[in-house]
PDB file of C-alpha atoms and ligand atoms in Angstrom:
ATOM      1  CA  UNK A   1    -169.216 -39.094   5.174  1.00 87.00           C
ATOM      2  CA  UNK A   2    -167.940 -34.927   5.745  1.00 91.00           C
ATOM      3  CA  UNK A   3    -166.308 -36.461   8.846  1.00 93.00           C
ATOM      4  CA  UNK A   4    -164.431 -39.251   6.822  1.00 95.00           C
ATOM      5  CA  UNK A   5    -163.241 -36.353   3.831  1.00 96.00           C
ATOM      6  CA  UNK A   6    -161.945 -34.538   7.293  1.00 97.00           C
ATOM      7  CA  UNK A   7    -160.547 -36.933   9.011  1.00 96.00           C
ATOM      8  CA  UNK A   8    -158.592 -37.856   5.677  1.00 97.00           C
ATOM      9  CA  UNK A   9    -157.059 -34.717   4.643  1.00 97.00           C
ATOM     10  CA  UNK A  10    -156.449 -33.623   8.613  1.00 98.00           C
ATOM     11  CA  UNK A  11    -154.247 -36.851   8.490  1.00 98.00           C
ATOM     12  CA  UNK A  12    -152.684 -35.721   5.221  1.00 98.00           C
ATOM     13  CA  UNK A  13    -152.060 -32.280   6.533  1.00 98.00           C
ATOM     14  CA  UNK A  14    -150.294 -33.838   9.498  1.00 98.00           C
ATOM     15  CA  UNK A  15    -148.362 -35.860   7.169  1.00 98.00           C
ATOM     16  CA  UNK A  16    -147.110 -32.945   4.975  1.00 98.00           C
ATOM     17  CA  UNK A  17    -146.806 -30.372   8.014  1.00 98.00           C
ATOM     18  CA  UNK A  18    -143.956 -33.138  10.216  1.00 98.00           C
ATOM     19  CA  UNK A  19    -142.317 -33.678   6.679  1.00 98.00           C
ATOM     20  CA  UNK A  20    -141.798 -29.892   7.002  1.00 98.00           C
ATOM     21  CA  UNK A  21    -140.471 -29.990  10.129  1.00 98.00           C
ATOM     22  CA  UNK A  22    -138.328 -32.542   9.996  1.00 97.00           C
ATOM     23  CA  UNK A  23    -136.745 -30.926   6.544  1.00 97.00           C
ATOM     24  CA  UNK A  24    -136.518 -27.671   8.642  1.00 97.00           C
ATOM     25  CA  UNK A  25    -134.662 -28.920  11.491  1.00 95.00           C
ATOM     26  CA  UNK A  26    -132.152 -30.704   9.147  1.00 95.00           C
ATOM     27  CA  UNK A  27    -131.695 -28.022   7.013  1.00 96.00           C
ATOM     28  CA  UNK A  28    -131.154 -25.545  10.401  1.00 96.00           C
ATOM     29  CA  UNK A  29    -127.956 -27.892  11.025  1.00 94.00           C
ATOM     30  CA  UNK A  30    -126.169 -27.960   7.605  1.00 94.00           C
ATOM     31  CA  UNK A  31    -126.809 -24.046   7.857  1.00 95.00           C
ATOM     32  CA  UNK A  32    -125.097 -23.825  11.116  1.00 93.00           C
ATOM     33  CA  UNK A  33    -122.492 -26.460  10.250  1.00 91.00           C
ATOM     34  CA  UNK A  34    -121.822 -24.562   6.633  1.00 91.00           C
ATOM     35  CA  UNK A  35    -120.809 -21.330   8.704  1.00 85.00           C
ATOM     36  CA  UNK A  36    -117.390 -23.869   9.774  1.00 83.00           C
ATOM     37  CA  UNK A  37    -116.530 -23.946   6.247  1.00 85.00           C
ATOM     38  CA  UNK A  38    -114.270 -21.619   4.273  1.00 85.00           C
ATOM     39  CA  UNK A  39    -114.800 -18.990   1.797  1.00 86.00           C
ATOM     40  CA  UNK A  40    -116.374 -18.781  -0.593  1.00 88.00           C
ATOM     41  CA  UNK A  41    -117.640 -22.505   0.373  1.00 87.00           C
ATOM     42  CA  UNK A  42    -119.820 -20.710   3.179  1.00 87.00           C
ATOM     43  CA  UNK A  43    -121.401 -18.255   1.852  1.00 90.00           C
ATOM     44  CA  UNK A  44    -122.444 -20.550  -1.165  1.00 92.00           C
ATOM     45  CA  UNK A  45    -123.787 -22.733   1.168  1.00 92.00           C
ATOM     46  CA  UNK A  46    -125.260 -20.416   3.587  1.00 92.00           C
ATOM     47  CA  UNK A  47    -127.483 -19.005   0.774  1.00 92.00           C
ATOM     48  CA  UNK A  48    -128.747 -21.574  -0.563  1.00 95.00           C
ATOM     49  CA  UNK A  49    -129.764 -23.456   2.512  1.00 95.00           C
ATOM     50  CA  UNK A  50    -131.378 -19.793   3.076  1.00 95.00           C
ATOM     51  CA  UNK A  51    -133.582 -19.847  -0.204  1.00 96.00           C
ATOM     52  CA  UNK A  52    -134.191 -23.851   1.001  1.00 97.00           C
ATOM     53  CA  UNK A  53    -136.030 -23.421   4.320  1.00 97.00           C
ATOM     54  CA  UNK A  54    -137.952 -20.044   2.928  1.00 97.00           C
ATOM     55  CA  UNK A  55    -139.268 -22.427   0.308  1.00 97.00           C
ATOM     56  CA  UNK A  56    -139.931 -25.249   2.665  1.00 98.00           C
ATOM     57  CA  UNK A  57    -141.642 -23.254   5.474  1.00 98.00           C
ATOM     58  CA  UNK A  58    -143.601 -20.995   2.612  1.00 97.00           C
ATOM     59  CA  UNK A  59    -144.324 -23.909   0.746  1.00 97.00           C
ATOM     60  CA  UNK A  60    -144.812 -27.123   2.339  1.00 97.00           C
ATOM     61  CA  UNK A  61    -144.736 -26.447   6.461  1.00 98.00           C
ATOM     62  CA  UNK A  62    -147.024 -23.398   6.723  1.00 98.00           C
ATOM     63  CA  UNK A  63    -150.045 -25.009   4.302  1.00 98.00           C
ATOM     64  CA  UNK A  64    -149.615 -28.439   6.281  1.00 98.00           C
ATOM     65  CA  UNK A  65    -150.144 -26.686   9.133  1.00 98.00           C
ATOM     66  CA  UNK A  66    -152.984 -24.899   8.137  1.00 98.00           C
ATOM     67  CA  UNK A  67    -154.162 -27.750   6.355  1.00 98.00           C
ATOM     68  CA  UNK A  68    -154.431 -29.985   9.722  1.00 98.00           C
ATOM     69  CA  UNK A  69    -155.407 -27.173  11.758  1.00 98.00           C
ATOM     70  CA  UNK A  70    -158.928 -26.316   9.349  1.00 98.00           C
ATOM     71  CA  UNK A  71    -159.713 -30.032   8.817  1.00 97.00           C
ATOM     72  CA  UNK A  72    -159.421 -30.580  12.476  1.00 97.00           C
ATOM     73  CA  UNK A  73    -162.186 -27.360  12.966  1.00 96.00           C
ATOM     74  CA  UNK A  74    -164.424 -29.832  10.030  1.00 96.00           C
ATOM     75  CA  UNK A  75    -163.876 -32.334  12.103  1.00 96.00           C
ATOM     76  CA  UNK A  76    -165.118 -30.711  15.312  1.00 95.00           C
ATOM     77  CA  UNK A  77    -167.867 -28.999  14.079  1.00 95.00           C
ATOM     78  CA  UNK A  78    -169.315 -32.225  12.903  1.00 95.00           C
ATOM     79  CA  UNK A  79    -169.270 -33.664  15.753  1.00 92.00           C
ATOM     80  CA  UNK A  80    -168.721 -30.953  18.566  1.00 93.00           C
ATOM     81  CA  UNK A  81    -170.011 -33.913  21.463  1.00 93.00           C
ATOM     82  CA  UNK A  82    -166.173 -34.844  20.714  1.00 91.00           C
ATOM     83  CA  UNK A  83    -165.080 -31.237  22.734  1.00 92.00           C
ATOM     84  CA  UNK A  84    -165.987 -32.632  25.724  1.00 91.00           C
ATOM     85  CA  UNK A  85    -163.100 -35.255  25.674  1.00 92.00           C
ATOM     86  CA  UNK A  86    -160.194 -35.140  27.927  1.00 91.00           C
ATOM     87  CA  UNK A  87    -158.083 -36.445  25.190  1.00 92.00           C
ATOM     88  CA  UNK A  88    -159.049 -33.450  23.074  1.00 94.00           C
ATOM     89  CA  UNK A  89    -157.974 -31.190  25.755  1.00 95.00           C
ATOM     90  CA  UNK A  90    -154.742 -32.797  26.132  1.00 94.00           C
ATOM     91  CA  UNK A  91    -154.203 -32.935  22.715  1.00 96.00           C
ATOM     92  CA  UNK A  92    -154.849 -29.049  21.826  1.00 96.00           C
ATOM     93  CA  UNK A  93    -152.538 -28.411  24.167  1.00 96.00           C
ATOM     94  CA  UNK A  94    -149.548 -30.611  22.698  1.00 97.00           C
ATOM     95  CA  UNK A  95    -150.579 -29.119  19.359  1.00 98.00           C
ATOM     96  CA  UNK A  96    -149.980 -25.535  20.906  1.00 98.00           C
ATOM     97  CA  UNK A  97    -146.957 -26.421  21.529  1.00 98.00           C
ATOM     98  CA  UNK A  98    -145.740 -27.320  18.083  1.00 98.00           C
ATOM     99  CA  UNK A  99    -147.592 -24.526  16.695  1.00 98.00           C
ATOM    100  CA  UNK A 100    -145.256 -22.622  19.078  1.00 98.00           C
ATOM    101  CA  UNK A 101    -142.198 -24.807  17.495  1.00 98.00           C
ATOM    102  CA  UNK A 102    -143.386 -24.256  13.888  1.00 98.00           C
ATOM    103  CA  UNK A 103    -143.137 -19.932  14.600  1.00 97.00           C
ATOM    104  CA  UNK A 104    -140.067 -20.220  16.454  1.00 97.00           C
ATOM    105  CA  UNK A 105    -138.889 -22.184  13.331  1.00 97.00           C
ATOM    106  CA  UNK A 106    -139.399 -19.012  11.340  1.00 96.00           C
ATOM    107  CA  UNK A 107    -137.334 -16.625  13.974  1.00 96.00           C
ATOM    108  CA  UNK A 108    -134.776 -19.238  13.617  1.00 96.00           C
ATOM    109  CA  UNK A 109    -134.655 -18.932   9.932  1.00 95.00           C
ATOM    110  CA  UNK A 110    -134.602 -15.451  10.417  1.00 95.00           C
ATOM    111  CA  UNK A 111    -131.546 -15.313  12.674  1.00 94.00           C
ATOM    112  CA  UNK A 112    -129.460 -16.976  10.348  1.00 93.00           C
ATOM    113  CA  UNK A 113    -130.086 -15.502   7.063  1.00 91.00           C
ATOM    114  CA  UNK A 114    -129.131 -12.338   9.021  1.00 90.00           C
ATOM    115  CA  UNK A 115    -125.662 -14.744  10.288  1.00 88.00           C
ATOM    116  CA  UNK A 116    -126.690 -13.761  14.036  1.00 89.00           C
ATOM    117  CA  UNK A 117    -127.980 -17.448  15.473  1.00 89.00           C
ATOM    118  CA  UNK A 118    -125.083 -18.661  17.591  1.00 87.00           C
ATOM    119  CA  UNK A 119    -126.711 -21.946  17.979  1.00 92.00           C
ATOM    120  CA  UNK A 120    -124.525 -24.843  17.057  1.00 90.00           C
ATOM    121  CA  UNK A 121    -125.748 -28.252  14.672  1.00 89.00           C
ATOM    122  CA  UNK A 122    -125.450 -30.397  17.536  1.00 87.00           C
ATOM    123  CA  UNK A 123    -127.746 -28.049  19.319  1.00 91.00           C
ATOM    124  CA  UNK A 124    -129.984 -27.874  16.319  1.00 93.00           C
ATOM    125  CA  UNK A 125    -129.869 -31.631  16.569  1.00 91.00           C
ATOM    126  CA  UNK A 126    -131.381 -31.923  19.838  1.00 89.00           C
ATOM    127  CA  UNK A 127    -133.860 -28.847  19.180  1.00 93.00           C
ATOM    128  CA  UNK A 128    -135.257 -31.089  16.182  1.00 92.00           C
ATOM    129  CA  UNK A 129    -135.836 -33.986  18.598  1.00 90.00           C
ATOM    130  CA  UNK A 130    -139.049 -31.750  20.170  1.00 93.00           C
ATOM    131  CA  UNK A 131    -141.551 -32.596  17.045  1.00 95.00           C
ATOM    132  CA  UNK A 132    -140.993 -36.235  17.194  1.00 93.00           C
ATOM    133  CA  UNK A 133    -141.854 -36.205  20.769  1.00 92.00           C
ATOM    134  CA  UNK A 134    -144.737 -34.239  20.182  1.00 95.00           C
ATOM    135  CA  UNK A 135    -145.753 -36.374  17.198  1.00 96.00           C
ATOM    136  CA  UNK A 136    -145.649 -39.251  19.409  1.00 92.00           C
ATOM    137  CA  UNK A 137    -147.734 -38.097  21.934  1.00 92.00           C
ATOM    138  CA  UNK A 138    -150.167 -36.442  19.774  1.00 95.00           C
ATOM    139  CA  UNK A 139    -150.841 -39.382  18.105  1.00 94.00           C
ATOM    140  CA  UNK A 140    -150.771 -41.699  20.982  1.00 91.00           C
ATOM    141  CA  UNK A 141    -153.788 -39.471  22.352  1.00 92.00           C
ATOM    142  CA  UNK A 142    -155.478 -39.322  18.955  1.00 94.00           C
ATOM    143  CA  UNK A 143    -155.376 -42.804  18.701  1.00 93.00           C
ATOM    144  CA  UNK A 144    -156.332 -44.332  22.393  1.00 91.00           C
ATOM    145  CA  UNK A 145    -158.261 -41.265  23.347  1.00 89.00           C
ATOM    146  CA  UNK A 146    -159.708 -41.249  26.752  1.00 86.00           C
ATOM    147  CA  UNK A 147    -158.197 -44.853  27.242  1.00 83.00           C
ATOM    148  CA  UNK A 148    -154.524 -44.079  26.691  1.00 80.00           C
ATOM    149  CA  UNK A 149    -153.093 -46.972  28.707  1.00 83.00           C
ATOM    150  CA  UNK A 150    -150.235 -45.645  31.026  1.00 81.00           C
ATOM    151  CA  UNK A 151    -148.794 -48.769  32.017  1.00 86.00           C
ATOM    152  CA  UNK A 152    -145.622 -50.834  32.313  1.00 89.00           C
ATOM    153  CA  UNK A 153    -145.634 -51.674  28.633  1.00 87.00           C
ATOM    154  CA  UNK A 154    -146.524 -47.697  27.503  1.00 84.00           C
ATOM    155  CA  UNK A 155    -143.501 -46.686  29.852  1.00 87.00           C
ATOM    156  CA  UNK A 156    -141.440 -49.130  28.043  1.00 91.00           C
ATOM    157  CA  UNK A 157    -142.074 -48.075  24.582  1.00 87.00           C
ATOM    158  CA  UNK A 158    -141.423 -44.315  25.893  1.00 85.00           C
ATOM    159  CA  UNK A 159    -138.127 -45.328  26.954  1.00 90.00           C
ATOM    160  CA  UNK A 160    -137.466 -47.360  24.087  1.00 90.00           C
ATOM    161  CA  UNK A 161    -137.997 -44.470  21.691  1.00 86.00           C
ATOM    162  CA  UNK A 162    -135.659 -41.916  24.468  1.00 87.00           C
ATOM    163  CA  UNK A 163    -132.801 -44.623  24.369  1.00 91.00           C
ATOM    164  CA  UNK A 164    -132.915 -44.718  20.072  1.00 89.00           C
ATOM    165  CA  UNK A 165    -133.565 -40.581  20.012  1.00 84.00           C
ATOM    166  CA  UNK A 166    -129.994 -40.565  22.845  1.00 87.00           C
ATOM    167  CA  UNK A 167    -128.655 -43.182  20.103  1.00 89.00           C
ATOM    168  CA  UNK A 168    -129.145 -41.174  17.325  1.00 85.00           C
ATOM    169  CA  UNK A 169    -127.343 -38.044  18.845  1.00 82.00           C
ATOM    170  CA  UNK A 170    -124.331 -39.884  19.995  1.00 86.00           C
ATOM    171  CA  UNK A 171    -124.194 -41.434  16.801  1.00 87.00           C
ATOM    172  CA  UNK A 172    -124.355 -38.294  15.026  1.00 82.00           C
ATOM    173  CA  UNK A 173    -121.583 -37.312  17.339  1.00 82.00           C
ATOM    174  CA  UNK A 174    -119.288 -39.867  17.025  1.00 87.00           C
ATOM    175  CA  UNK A 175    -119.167 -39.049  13.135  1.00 85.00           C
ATOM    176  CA  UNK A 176    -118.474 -35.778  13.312  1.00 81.00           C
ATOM    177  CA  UNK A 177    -115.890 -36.578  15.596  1.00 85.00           C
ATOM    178  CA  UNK A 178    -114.468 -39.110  13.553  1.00 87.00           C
ATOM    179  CA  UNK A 179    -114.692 -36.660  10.447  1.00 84.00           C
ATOM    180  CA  UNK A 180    -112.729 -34.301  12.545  1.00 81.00           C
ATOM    181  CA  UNK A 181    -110.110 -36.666  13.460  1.00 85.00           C
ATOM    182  CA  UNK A 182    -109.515 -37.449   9.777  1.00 86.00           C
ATOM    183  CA  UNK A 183    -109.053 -34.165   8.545  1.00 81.00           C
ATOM    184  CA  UNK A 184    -106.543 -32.870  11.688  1.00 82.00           C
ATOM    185  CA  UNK A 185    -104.750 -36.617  10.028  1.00 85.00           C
ATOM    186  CA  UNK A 186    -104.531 -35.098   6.772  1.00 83.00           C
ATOM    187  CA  UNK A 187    -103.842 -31.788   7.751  1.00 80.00           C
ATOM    188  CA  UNK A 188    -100.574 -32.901   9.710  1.00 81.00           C
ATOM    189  CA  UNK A 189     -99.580 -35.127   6.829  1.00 83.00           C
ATOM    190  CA  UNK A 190     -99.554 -32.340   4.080  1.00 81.00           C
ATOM    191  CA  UNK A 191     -97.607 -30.246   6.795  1.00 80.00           C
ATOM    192  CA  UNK A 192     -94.976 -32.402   6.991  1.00 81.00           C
ATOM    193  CA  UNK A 193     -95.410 -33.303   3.257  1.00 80.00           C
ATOM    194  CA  UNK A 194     -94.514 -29.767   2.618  1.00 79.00           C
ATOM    195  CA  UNK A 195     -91.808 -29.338   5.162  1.00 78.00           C
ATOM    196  CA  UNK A 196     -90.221 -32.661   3.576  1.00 75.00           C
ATOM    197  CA  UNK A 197     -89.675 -31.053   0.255  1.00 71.00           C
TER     198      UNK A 197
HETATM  199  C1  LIG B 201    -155.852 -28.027  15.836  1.00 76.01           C
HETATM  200  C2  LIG B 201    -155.336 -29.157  16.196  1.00 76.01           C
HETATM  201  C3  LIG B 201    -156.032 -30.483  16.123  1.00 76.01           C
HETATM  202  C4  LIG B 201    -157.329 -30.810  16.452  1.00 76.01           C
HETATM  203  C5  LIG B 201    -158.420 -29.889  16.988  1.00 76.01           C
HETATM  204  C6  LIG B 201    -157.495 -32.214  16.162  1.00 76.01           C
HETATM  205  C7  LIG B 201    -158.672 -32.907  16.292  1.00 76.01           C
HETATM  206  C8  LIG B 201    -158.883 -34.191  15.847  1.00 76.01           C
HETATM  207  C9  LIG B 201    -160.138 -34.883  15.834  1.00 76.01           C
HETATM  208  C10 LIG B 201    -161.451 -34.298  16.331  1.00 76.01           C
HETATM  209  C11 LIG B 201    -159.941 -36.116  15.326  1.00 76.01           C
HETATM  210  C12 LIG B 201    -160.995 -37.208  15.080  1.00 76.01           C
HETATM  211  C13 LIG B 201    -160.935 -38.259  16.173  1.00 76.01           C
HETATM  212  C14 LIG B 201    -161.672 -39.503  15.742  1.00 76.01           C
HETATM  213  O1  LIG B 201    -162.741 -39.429  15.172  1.00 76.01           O
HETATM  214  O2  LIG B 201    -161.168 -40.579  15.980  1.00 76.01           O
HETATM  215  C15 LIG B 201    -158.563 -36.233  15.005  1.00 76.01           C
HETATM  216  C16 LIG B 201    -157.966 -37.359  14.478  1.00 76.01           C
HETATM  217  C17 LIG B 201    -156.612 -37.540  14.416  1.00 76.01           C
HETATM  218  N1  LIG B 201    -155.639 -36.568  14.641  1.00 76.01           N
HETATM  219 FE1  LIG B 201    -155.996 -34.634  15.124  1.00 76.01          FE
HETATM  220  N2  LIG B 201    -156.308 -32.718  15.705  1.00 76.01           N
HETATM  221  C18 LIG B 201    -155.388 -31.697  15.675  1.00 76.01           C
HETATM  222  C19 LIG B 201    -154.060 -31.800  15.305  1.00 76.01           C
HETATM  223  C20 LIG B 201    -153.414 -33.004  15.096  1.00 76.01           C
HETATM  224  C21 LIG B 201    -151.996 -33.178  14.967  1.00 76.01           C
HETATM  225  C22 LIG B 201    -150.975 -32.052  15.025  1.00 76.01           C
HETATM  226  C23 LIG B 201    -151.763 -34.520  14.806  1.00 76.01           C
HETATM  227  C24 LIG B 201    -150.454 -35.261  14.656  1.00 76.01           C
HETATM  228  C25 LIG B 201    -149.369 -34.939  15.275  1.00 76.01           C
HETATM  229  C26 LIG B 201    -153.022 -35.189  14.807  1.00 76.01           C
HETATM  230  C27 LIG B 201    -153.193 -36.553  14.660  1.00 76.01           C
HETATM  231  C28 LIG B 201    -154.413 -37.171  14.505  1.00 76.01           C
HETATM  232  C29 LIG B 201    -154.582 -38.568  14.178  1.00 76.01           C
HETATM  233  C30 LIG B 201    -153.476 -39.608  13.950  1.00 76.01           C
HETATM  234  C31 LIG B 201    -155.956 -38.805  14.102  1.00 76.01           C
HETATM  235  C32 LIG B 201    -156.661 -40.106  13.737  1.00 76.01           C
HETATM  236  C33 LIG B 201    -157.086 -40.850  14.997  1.00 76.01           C
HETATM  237  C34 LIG B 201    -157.955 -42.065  14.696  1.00 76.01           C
HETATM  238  O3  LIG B 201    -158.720 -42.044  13.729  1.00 76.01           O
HETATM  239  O4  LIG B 201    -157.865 -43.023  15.447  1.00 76.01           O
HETATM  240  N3  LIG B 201    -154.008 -34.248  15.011  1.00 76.01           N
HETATM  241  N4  LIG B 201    -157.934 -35.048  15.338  1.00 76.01           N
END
């Protein structure tokens, strides 16, 4: 029964600590994007997208994390035989990782409420493609443990989600340089709106 309760609320911790990190990444590129805008547009936005991921981290991220992390020590030390699995092993070390993501996160935060991250939003866009890889993989090797299947049709789905993550960015590009496109329009038309009159 302890290891149900654990396994339930390590699964809700999860939950809550990728919503943070998904928020985080987001909110990283509208705070690099808002430094493009003019006053006093960007400092309006730069401070409140500043109080936003303080909250989010402080709030939501940091407890789901900690959440997932103590559960998962429940979970163990009800049944420590499960330490000997490869999975496990494989697993901790994924989950190192996005520990390592989730504090980076916070120097990140840092560096732009001080205004001294050069890093642009389509760079922030890629940098929040690492948690859903490592969501995908840490779940993959929660789920099949030490019969994760690594064959044609695994390989396939791997390259399925690569091809939609790719999609995404070029997407995301293609908008923004729409969006440009539109504005240098309008731009040109008011000139020569004004140099009519
Ligand atoms: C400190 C880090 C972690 C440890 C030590 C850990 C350990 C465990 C253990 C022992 C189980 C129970 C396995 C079972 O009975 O089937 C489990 C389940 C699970 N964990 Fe974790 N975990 C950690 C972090 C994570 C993270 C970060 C994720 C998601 C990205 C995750 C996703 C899952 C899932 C989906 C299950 C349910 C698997 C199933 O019931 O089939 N875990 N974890």
């Amino acid at each position: 029964m302890a290891y149900s309760w654990f396994k339930a609320f390590h699964l809700i911790g999860v939950v809550v600590w990728f919503a943070g990190l998904f928020y985080m990444g987001r909110l990283f590129v509208y705070h690099a994007e808002a430094s493009l805008q003019p006053e006093p547009a960007k400092s309006i936005l730069k401070s409140q997208y500043e109080l936003m991921e303080k909250r989010l981290y402080n709030i939501i991220t940091t407890p789901g994390m900690y959440v997932t992390v103590v559960m998962a020590i429940g979970l163990i030390s009800t049944e420590p035989e499960i330490l000997k699995s490869w999975w496990l092993h494989a697993k901790l070390g994924l989950v190192l990782l996005l520990i390592g993501y989730h504090h980076y996160c916070k120097g990140i935060m840092k560096k732009l409420a001080k205004d001294e991250c050069q890093w642009t939003g389509q760079q922030f866009r890629v940098f929040n493609e690492a948690p859903t890889v490592l969501l995908i993989s840490i779940v993959l090797l929660a789920v099949f443990k030490n019969n994760l299947p690594l064959d044609l049709t695994t390989w396939l789905i791997a390259a399925l989600v690569v091809l939609m993550a790719v999609g995404i960015q070029l997407y995301a590009r293609k908008r923004r340089l729409d969006k440009e496109k539109q504005e240098q329009v309008s731009t040109e038309t008011a000139t020569i709106a004004t140099s009519a009159e």
